[in-house]
Amino acid sequence: MTDLSNVKALAWDIGGTIFDWHHTIKGEVSAIAEAQGAELDVAAFTNMWRFTMFKRLQLVRRGDLPWLNADQLHRRVLDEVMEAHPQLKLDPSERDELNQVWHRMNAWPGSAECLEALRSRYKVTVLTVMSWAIAVDCSKHNGISWDGILSCEFLGHYKPEPEAYHASAKYLGLDISEVMMCAAHKGDLQAAARAGMPTAYVPVATERGEGNDPDMSPDPSFTVNATDFADLSRQLLA
């Protein structure tokens, strides 16, 4: 059994790990397309919006774009996505409203129960590239409580830069070895481990939609590999 006696807090990724961006956004865009009678590959629209946002985030990290938060990036990228899908018609105010869909992402089944159970032993916090407002609104939307929310928009560094992970420990008043990064994204966990954090992997099969499953095999370099949220809570509370 893995020795977790040194772990005092858990820092959680939320976009994709806790909150289901793909099916939430796809559902709302599908309703708009249906109302307009537009023939649209809604899954492609949704994934382009998400993945292009992360490409633009890399430009922010490099200094090639000004410092922007996730809401600003999502809104900029939505214009690009709309240009690539001209069959859907939305004016600027309608695009502003659609951009708010990121604030009402639904939680994955079992995630809320897992987090609540873990709070009985650990400080359970958010460490996300999403905006603080997205984290707050999605948490309220799903009835999820945290011991703290840390958005990279306030840090001057976005994950996977090591400074972002170190900040999570700093603001908890802990050594980085005492804060475990929890995520469904292996790249996030690998960067956290390089920064000195223990790591917990919980796979989410359909994060990118059906047929786009990532590699969900266990990684022996992670401190904990779980099969789902219930298994993660069992392992961390054993």
PDB file of C-alpha atoms in Angstrom:
ATOM      1  CA  MET A   1       0.000   0.000   0.000  1.00  0.00           C
ATOM      2  CA  THR A   2       1.276   3.464  -0.913  1.00  0.00           C
ATOM      3  CA  ASP A   3       2.284   5.577   2.078  1.00  0.00           C
ATOM      4  CA  LEU A   4       0.163   8.737   1.964  1.00  0.00           C
ATOM      5  CA  SER A   5       0.881   9.869   5.514  1.00  0.00           C
ATOM      6  CA  ASN A   6       2.695  12.979   4.285  1.00  0.00           C
ATOM      7  CA  VAL A   7      -0.204  14.168   2.096  1.00  0.00           C
ATOM      8  CA  LYS A   8      -2.269  16.881   3.766  1.00  0.00           C
ATOM      9  CA  ALA A   9      -4.074  18.476   0.832  1.00  0.00           C
ATOM     10  CA  LEU A  10      -5.395  17.596  -2.610  1.00  0.00           C
ATOM     11  CA  ALA A  11      -5.234  20.042  -5.522  1.00  0.00           C
ATOM     12  CA  TRP A  12      -7.778  19.166  -8.188  1.00  0.00           C
ATOM     13  CA  ASP A  13      -7.926  19.890 -11.875  1.00  0.00           C
ATOM     14  CA  ILE A  14     -11.565  20.544 -12.732  1.00  0.00           C
ATOM     15  CA  GLY A  15     -12.023  21.125 -16.486  1.00  0.00           C
ATOM     16  CA  GLY A  16     -12.515  17.600 -17.794  1.00  0.00           C
ATOM     17  CA  THR A  17     -11.593  15.920 -14.513  1.00  0.00           C
ATOM     18  CA  ILE A  18     -14.551  17.063 -12.393  1.00  0.00           C
ATOM     19  CA  PHE A  19     -16.678  18.942 -14.910  1.00  0.00           C
ATOM     20  CA  ASP A  20     -17.840  17.438 -18.210  1.00  0.00           C
ATOM     21  CA  TRP A  21     -17.097  20.172 -20.716  1.00  0.00           C
ATOM     22  CA  HIS A  22     -17.683  18.106 -23.866  1.00  0.00           C
ATOM     23  CA  HIS A  23     -21.209  16.854 -23.290  1.00  0.00           C
ATOM     24  CA  THR A  24     -22.357  20.076 -21.611  1.00  0.00           C
ATOM     25  CA  ILE A  25     -21.177  22.322 -24.442  1.00  0.00           C
ATOM     26  CA  LYS A  26     -22.255  19.840 -27.104  1.00  0.00           C
ATOM     27  CA  GLY A  27     -25.759  19.713 -25.641  1.00  0.00           C
ATOM     28  CA  GLU A  28     -26.241  23.480 -25.697  1.00  0.00           C
ATOM     29  CA  VAL A  29     -24.755  23.917 -29.165  1.00  0.00           C
ATOM     30  CA  SER A  30     -26.941  21.055 -30.436  1.00  0.00           C
ATOM     31  CA  ALA A  31     -30.049  22.835 -29.166  1.00  0.00           C
ATOM     32  CA  ILE A  32     -29.049  26.050 -30.944  1.00  0.00           C
ATOM     33  CA  ALA A  33     -28.276  24.219 -34.196  1.00  0.00           C
ATOM     34  CA  GLU A  34     -31.578  22.343 -34.056  1.00  0.00           C
ATOM     35  CA  ALA A  35     -33.507  25.564 -33.460  1.00  0.00           C
ATOM     36  CA  GLN A  36     -31.834  27.113 -36.522  1.00  0.00           C
ATOM     37  CA  GLY A  37     -32.176  24.002 -38.656  1.00  0.00           C
ATOM     38  CA  ALA A  38     -28.401  24.052 -39.137  1.00  0.00           C
ATOM     39  CA  GLU A  39     -26.516  20.941 -40.229  1.00  0.00           C
ATOM     40  CA  LEU A  40     -23.565  20.954 -37.849  1.00  0.00           C
ATOM     41  CA  ASP A  41     -20.946  18.508 -36.593  1.00  0.00           C
ATOM     42  CA  VAL A  42     -21.545  19.527 -33.009  1.00  0.00           C
ATOM     43  CA  ALA A  43     -18.828  17.300 -31.555  1.00  0.00           C
ATOM     44  CA  ALA A  44     -16.238  18.832 -33.886  1.00  0.00           C
ATOM     45  CA  PHE A  45     -17.465  22.336 -33.014  1.00  0.00           C
ATOM     46  CA  THR A  46     -17.181  21.564 -29.303  1.00  0.00           C
ATOM     47  CA  ASN A  47     -13.723  20.026 -29.481  1.00  0.00           C
ATOM     48  CA  MET A  48     -12.386  22.805 -31.699  1.00  0.00           C
ATOM     49  CA  TRP A  49     -13.554  25.361 -29.144  1.00  0.00           C
ATOM     50  CA  ARG A  50     -11.828  23.570 -26.277  1.00  0.00           C
ATOM     51  CA  PHE A  51      -8.593  22.594 -28.004  1.00  0.00           C
ATOM     52  CA  THR A  52      -8.079  25.933 -29.770  1.00  0.00           C
ATOM     53  CA  MET A  53      -8.483  27.688 -26.433  1.00  0.00           C
ATOM     54  CA  PHE A  54      -5.554  25.666 -25.096  1.00  0.00           C
ATOM     55  CA  LYS A  55      -3.475  26.548 -28.167  1.00  0.00           C
ATOM     56  CA  ARG A  56      -4.140  30.227 -27.474  1.00  0.00           C
ATOM     57  CA  LEU A  57      -3.299  29.654 -23.816  1.00  0.00           C
ATOM     58  CA  GLN A  58       0.154  28.506 -24.912  1.00  0.00           C
ATOM     59  CA  LEU A  59       0.573  31.870 -26.665  1.00  0.00           C
ATOM     60  CA  VAL A  60      -0.355  33.634 -23.435  1.00  0.00           C
ATOM     61  CA  ARG A  61       2.214  31.576 -21.551  1.00  0.00           C
ATOM     62  CA  ARG A  62       4.895  32.492 -24.096  1.00  0.00           C
ATOM     63  CA  GLY A  63       4.002  36.170 -23.949  1.00  0.00           C
ATOM     64  CA  ASP A  64       2.771  36.227 -27.559  1.00  0.00           C
ATOM     65  CA  LEU A  65      -0.701  37.236 -26.337  1.00  0.00           C
ATOM     66  CA  PRO A  66      -1.530  39.531 -23.420  1.00  0.00           C
ATOM     67  CA  TRP A  67      -2.517  37.978 -20.100  1.00  0.00           C
ATOM     68  CA  LEU A  68      -6.067  36.680 -20.552  1.00  0.00           C
ATOM     69  CA  ASN A  69      -8.230  34.442 -18.426  1.00  0.00           C
ATOM     70  CA  ALA A  70     -10.190  31.447 -19.676  1.00  0.00           C
ATOM     71  CA  ASP A  71     -13.403  33.424 -20.182  1.00  0.00           C
ATOM     72  CA  GLN A  72     -11.628  35.914 -22.431  1.00  0.00           C
ATOM     73  CA  LEU A  73      -9.864  33.147 -24.327  1.00  0.00           C
ATOM     74  CA  HIS A  74     -13.046  31.116 -24.789  1.00  0.00           C
ATOM     75  CA  ARG A  75     -14.818  34.190 -26.176  1.00  0.00           C
ATOM     76  CA  ARG A  76     -12.009  35.036 -28.609  1.00  0.00           C
ATOM     77  CA  VAL A  77     -11.795  31.460 -29.805  1.00  0.00           C
ATOM     78  CA  LEU A  78     -15.568  31.214 -30.232  1.00  0.00           C
ATOM     79  CA  ASP A  79     -15.307  33.760 -33.046  1.00  0.00           C
ATOM     80  CA  GLU A  80     -12.733  31.526 -34.761  1.00  0.00           C
ATOM     81  CA  VAL A  81     -14.939  28.465 -34.315  1.00  0.00           C
ATOM     82  CA  MET A  82     -17.945  30.299 -35.725  1.00  0.00           C
ATOM     83  CA  GLU A  83     -15.939  31.288 -38.806  1.00  0.00           C
ATOM     84  CA  ALA A  84     -15.086  27.621 -39.334  1.00  0.00           C
ATOM     85  CA  HIS A  85     -18.769  26.647 -38.968  1.00  0.00           C
ATOM     86  CA  PRO A  86     -20.640  29.376 -40.900  1.00  0.00           C
ATOM     87  CA  GLN A  87     -23.853  27.353 -40.994  1.00  0.00           C
ATOM     88  CA  LEU A  88     -24.465  28.414 -37.377  1.00  0.00           C
ATOM     89  CA  LYS A  89     -25.543  32.046 -37.033  1.00  0.00           C
ATOM     90  CA  LEU A  90     -24.980  33.959 -33.786  1.00  0.00           C
ATOM     91  CA  ASP A  91     -24.622  37.706 -33.331  1.00  0.00           C
ATOM     92  CA  PRO A  92     -22.078  39.082 -30.807  1.00  0.00           C
ATOM     93  CA  SER A  93     -24.528  39.180 -27.898  1.00  0.00           C
ATOM     94  CA  GLU A  94     -25.651  35.618 -28.619  1.00  0.00           C
ATOM     95  CA  ARG A  95     -22.019  34.538 -28.686  1.00  0.00           C
ATOM     96  CA  ASP A  96     -21.496  36.244 -25.333  1.00  0.00           C
ATOM     97  CA  GLU A  97     -24.384  34.226 -23.931  1.00  0.00           C
ATOM     98  CA  LEU A  98     -23.128  30.955 -25.410  1.00  0.00           C
ATOM     99  CA  ASN A  99     -19.723  31.646 -23.863  1.00  0.00           C
ATOM    100  CA  GLN A 100     -21.402  31.385 -20.460  1.00  0.00           C
ATOM    101  CA  VAL A 101     -21.990  27.666 -21.062  1.00  0.00           C
ATOM    102  CA  TRP A 102     -18.540  27.096 -19.556  1.00  0.00           C
ATOM    103  CA  HIS A 103     -19.984  28.362 -16.255  1.00  0.00           C
ATOM    104  CA  ARG A 104     -22.616  25.625 -16.099  1.00  0.00           C
ATOM    105  CA  MET A 105     -20.658  22.493 -16.918  1.00  0.00           C
ATOM    106  CA  ASN A 106     -22.147  19.386 -15.352  1.00  0.00           C
ATOM    107  CA  ALA A 107     -20.088  17.284 -12.963  1.00  0.00           C
ATOM    108  CA  TRP A 108     -19.147  13.715 -13.799  1.00  0.00           C
ATOM    109  CA  PRO A 109     -21.172  11.095 -11.895  1.00  0.00           C
ATOM    110  CA  GLY A 110     -19.474  10.162  -8.643  1.00  0.00           C
ATOM    111  CA  SER A 111     -17.184  13.186  -8.527  1.00  0.00           C
ATOM    112  CA  ALA A 112     -19.137  15.195  -5.945  1.00  0.00           C
ATOM    113  CA  GLU A 113     -19.412  12.213  -3.610  1.00  0.00           C
ATOM    114  CA  CYS A 114     -15.697  11.521  -3.952  1.00  0.00           C
ATOM    115  CA  LEU A 115     -14.745  15.097  -3.124  1.00  0.00           C
ATOM    116  CA  GLU A 116     -17.030  15.268  -0.114  1.00  0.00           C
ATOM    117  CA  ALA A 117     -15.625  12.023   1.272  1.00  0.00           C
ATOM    118  CA  LEU A 118     -12.051  13.209   0.799  1.00  0.00           C
ATOM    119  CA  ARG A 119     -12.731  16.427   2.710  1.00  0.00           C
ATOM    120  CA  SER A 120     -13.072  14.325   5.859  1.00  0.00           C
ATOM    121  CA  ARG A 121      -9.299  13.812   5.832  1.00  0.00           C
ATOM    122  CA  TYR A 122      -7.701  16.323   3.463  1.00  0.00           C
ATOM    123  CA  LYS A 123      -7.884  19.956   2.504  1.00  0.00           C
ATOM    124  CA  VAL A 124      -9.538  19.645  -0.903  1.00  0.00           C
ATOM    125  CA  THR A 125      -8.841  22.513  -3.282  1.00  0.00           C
ATOM    126  CA  VAL A 126      -8.977  23.498  -6.936  1.00  0.00           C
ATOM    127  CA  LEU A 127      -5.931  24.265  -9.088  1.00  0.00           C
ATOM    128  CA  THR A 128      -7.199  25.161 -12.537  1.00  0.00           C
ATOM    129  CA  VAL A 129      -6.477  27.097 -15.709  1.00  0.00           C
ATOM    130  CA  MET A 130     -10.199  27.871 -15.830  1.00  0.00           C
ATOM    131  CA  SER A 131     -11.236  31.284 -14.541  1.00  0.00           C
ATOM    132  CA  TRP A 132     -12.115  31.705 -10.882  1.00  0.00           C
ATOM    133  CA  ALA A 133     -15.677  32.554 -11.925  1.00  0.00           C
ATOM    134  CA  ILE A 134     -15.976  29.330 -13.947  1.00  0.00           C
ATOM    135  CA  ALA A 135     -14.763  27.300 -10.974  1.00  0.00           C
ATOM    136  CA  VAL A 136     -17.197  28.993  -8.589  1.00  0.00           C
ATOM    137  CA  ASP A 137     -20.198  28.883 -10.911  1.00  0.00           C
ATOM    138  CA  CYS A 138     -19.738  25.258 -11.970  1.00  0.00           C
ATOM    139  CA  SER A 139     -19.240  24.208  -8.357  1.00  0.00           C
ATOM    140  CA  LYS A 140     -22.443  25.963  -7.266  1.00  0.00           C
ATOM    141  CA  HIS A 141     -24.260  24.525 -10.290  1.00  0.00           C
ATOM    142  CA  ASN A 142     -23.393  21.017  -9.087  1.00  0.00           C
ATOM    143  CA  GLY A 143     -23.570  21.555  -5.319  1.00  0.00           C
ATOM    144  CA  ILE A 144     -19.840  20.918  -4.872  1.00  0.00           C
ATOM    145  CA  SER A 145     -17.957  22.451  -1.944  1.00  0.00           C
ATOM    146  CA  TRP A 146     -14.212  23.062  -1.754  1.00  0.00           C
ATOM    147  CA  ASP A 147     -11.842  24.158   0.966  1.00  0.00           C
ATOM    148  CA  GLY A 148     -10.347  26.637  -1.489  1.00  0.00           C
ATOM    149  CA  ILE A 149     -10.265  27.600  -5.170  1.00  0.00           C
ATOM    150  CA  LEU A 150      -7.051  28.667  -6.870  1.00  0.00           C
ATOM    151  CA  SER A 151      -7.252  29.827 -10.473  1.00  0.00           C
ATOM    152  CA  CYS A 152      -4.064  30.277 -12.450  1.00  0.00           C
ATOM    153  CA  GLU A 153      -5.472  33.582 -13.722  1.00  0.00           C
ATOM    154  CA  PHE A 154      -4.282  35.134 -10.428  1.00  0.00           C
ATOM    155  CA  LEU A 155      -0.841  33.518 -10.360  1.00  0.00           C
ATOM    156  CA  GLY A 156       0.931  34.955 -13.371  1.00  0.00           C
ATOM    157  CA  HIS A 157       1.595  31.370 -14.459  1.00  0.00           C
ATOM    158  CA  TYR A 158      -0.651  28.768 -16.054  1.00  0.00           C
ATOM    159  CA  LYS A 159      -0.297  25.035 -15.616  1.00  0.00           C
ATOM    160  CA  PRO A 160       1.824  23.160 -16.618  1.00  0.00           C
ATOM    161  CA  GLU A 161       4.407  25.744 -15.553  1.00  0.00           C
ATOM    162  CA  PRO A 162       6.021  24.639 -12.266  1.00  0.00           C
ATOM    163  CA  GLU A 163       5.266  27.973 -10.600  1.00  0.00           C
ATOM    164  CA  ALA A 164       1.547  27.189 -10.740  1.00  0.00           C
ATOM    165  CA  TYR A 165       1.986  23.966  -8.783  1.00  0.00           C
ATOM    166  CA  HIS A 166       4.301  25.602  -6.264  1.00  0.00           C
ATOM    167  CA  ALA A 167       1.705  28.323  -5.715  1.00  0.00           C
ATOM    168  CA  SER A 168      -0.891  25.758  -4.656  1.00  0.00           C
ATOM    169  CA  ALA A 169       1.387  24.646  -1.833  1.00  0.00           C
ATOM    170  CA  LYS A 170       2.394  28.198  -0.939  1.00  0.00           C
ATOM    171  CA  TYR A 171      -1.179  29.380  -0.463  1.00  0.00           C
ATOM    172  CA  LEU A 172      -2.016  26.292   1.597  1.00  0.00           C
ATOM    173  CA  GLY A 173       0.985  26.934   3.828  1.00  0.00           C
ATOM    174  CA  LEU A 174       2.364  23.501   3.001  1.00  0.00           C
ATOM    175  CA  ASP A 175       5.436  21.994   1.418  1.00  0.00           C
ATOM    176  CA  ILE A 176       4.826  20.954  -2.162  1.00  0.00           C
ATOM    177  CA  SER A 177       5.444  17.319  -1.166  1.00  0.00           C
ATOM    178  CA  GLU A 178       2.362  17.569   1.080  1.00  0.00           C
ATOM    179  CA  VAL A 179      -0.028  18.558  -1.724  1.00  0.00           C
ATOM    180  CA  MET A 180      -1.224  15.853  -4.116  1.00  0.00           C
ATOM    181  CA  MET A 181      -2.295  16.833  -7.632  1.00  0.00           C
ATOM    182  CA  CYS A 182      -5.426  14.961  -8.750  1.00  0.00           C
ATOM    183  CA  ALA A 183      -6.394  14.915 -12.422  1.00  0.00           C
ATOM    184  CA  ALA A 184      -7.629  12.921 -15.394  1.00  0.00           C
ATOM    185  CA  HIS A 185      -4.887  14.391 -17.585  1.00  0.00           C
ATOM    186  CA  LYS A 186      -1.538  12.652 -17.576  1.00  0.00           C
ATOM    187  CA  GLY A 187       0.351  15.689 -18.834  1.00  0.00           C
ATOM    188  CA  ASP A 188      -0.918  17.750 -15.913  1.00  0.00           C
ATOM    189  CA  LEU A 189       0.180  15.072 -13.454  1.00  0.00           C
ATOM    190  CA  GLN A 190       3.573  14.616 -15.077  1.00  0.00           C
ATOM    191  CA  ALA A 191       4.225  18.360 -14.819  1.00  0.00           C
ATOM    192  CA  ALA A 192       3.057  18.354 -11.190  1.00  0.00           C
ATOM    193  CA  ALA A 193       5.401  15.471 -10.395  1.00  0.00           C
ATOM    194  CA  ARG A 194       8.330  17.327 -11.946  1.00  0.00           C
ATOM    195  CA  ALA A 195       7.479  20.241  -9.656  1.00  0.00           C
ATOM    196  CA  GLY A 196       7.661  17.919  -6.645  1.00  0.00           C
ATOM    197  CA  MET A 197       4.030  16.973  -6.022  1.00  0.00           C
ATOM    198  CA  PRO A 198       2.665  13.497  -5.366  1.00  0.00           C
ATOM    199  CA  THR A 199       0.045  12.631  -7.974  1.00  0.00           C
ATOM    200  CA  ALA A 200      -3.272  10.808  -8.301  1.00  0.00           C
ATOM    201  CA  TYR A 201      -4.677   9.721 -11.656  1.00  0.00           C
ATOM    202  CA  VAL A 202      -8.417   9.194 -12.107  1.00  0.00           C
ATOM    203  CA  PRO A 203      -9.407   8.348 -15.699  1.00  0.00           C
ATOM    204  CA  VAL A 204     -12.443   9.839 -17.441  1.00  0.00           C
ATOM    205  CA  ALA A 205     -13.281   7.762 -20.489  1.00  0.00           C
ATOM    206  CA  THR A 206     -15.443  10.085 -22.592  1.00  0.00           C
ATOM    207  CA  GLU A 207     -14.016  13.491 -21.696  1.00  0.00           C
ATOM    208  CA  ARG A 208     -13.502  14.346 -25.384  1.00  0.00           C
ATOM    209  CA  GLY A 209     -16.655  12.606 -26.526  1.00  0.00           C
ATOM    210  CA  GLU A 210     -17.404   9.090 -27.601  1.00  0.00           C
ATOM    211  CA  GLY A 211     -14.697   7.469 -29.707  1.00  0.00           C
ATOM    212  CA  ASN A 212     -11.997   9.892 -28.577  1.00  0.00           C
ATOM    213  CA  ASP A 213     -10.853   8.091 -25.446  1.00  0.00           C
ATOM    214  CA  PRO A 214      -7.367   9.010 -24.249  1.00  0.00           C
ATOM    215  CA  ASP A 215      -4.813   6.469 -23.039  1.00  0.00           C
ATOM    216  CA  MET A 216      -6.239   5.514 -19.647  1.00  0.00           C
ATOM    217  CA  SER A 217      -3.718   2.862 -18.683  1.00  0.00           C
ATOM    218  CA  PRO A 218      -2.155   3.183 -15.216  1.00  0.00           C
ATOM    219  CA  ASP A 219       1.147   5.034 -15.060  1.00  0.00           C
ATOM    220  CA  PRO A 220       3.571   3.611 -12.498  1.00  0.00           C
ATOM    221  CA  SER A 221       5.214   7.017 -12.141  1.00  0.00           C
ATOM    222  CA  PHE A 222       2.068   8.376 -10.462  1.00  0.00           C
ATOM    223  CA  THR A 223       1.693   7.996  -6.708  1.00  0.00           C
ATOM    224  CA  VAL A 224      -1.860   6.662  -7.031  1.00  0.00           C
ATOM    225  CA  ASN A 225      -3.663   5.168 -10.031  1.00  0.00           C
ATOM    226  CA  ALA A 226      -7.424   4.810  -9.631  1.00  0.00           C
ATOM    227  CA  THR A 227     -10.033   3.242 -11.878  1.00  0.00           C
ATOM    228  CA  ASP A 228     -12.760   5.792 -11.076  1.00  0.00           C
ATOM    229  CA  PHE A 229     -13.795   8.333  -8.440  1.00  0.00           C
ATOM    230  CA  ALA A 230     -15.029   5.722  -5.974  1.00  0.00           C
ATOM    231  CA  ASP A 231     -11.778   3.797  -6.250  1.00  0.00           C
ATOM    232  CA  LEU A 232      -9.765   6.974  -5.738  1.00  0.00           C
ATOM    233  CA  SER A 233     -11.616   7.840  -2.547  1.00  0.00           C
ATOM    234  CA  ARG A 234     -11.132   4.284  -1.267  1.00  0.00           C
ATOM    235  CA  GLN A 235      -7.401   4.430  -1.894  1.00  0.00           C
ATOM    236  CA  LEU A 236      -6.912   7.893  -0.413  1.00  0.00           C
ATOM    237  CA  LEU A 237      -8.983   7.105   2.677  1.00  0.00           C
ATOM    238  CA  ALA A 238      -7.574   3.619   3.328  1.00  0.00           C
TER     239      ALA A 238
END
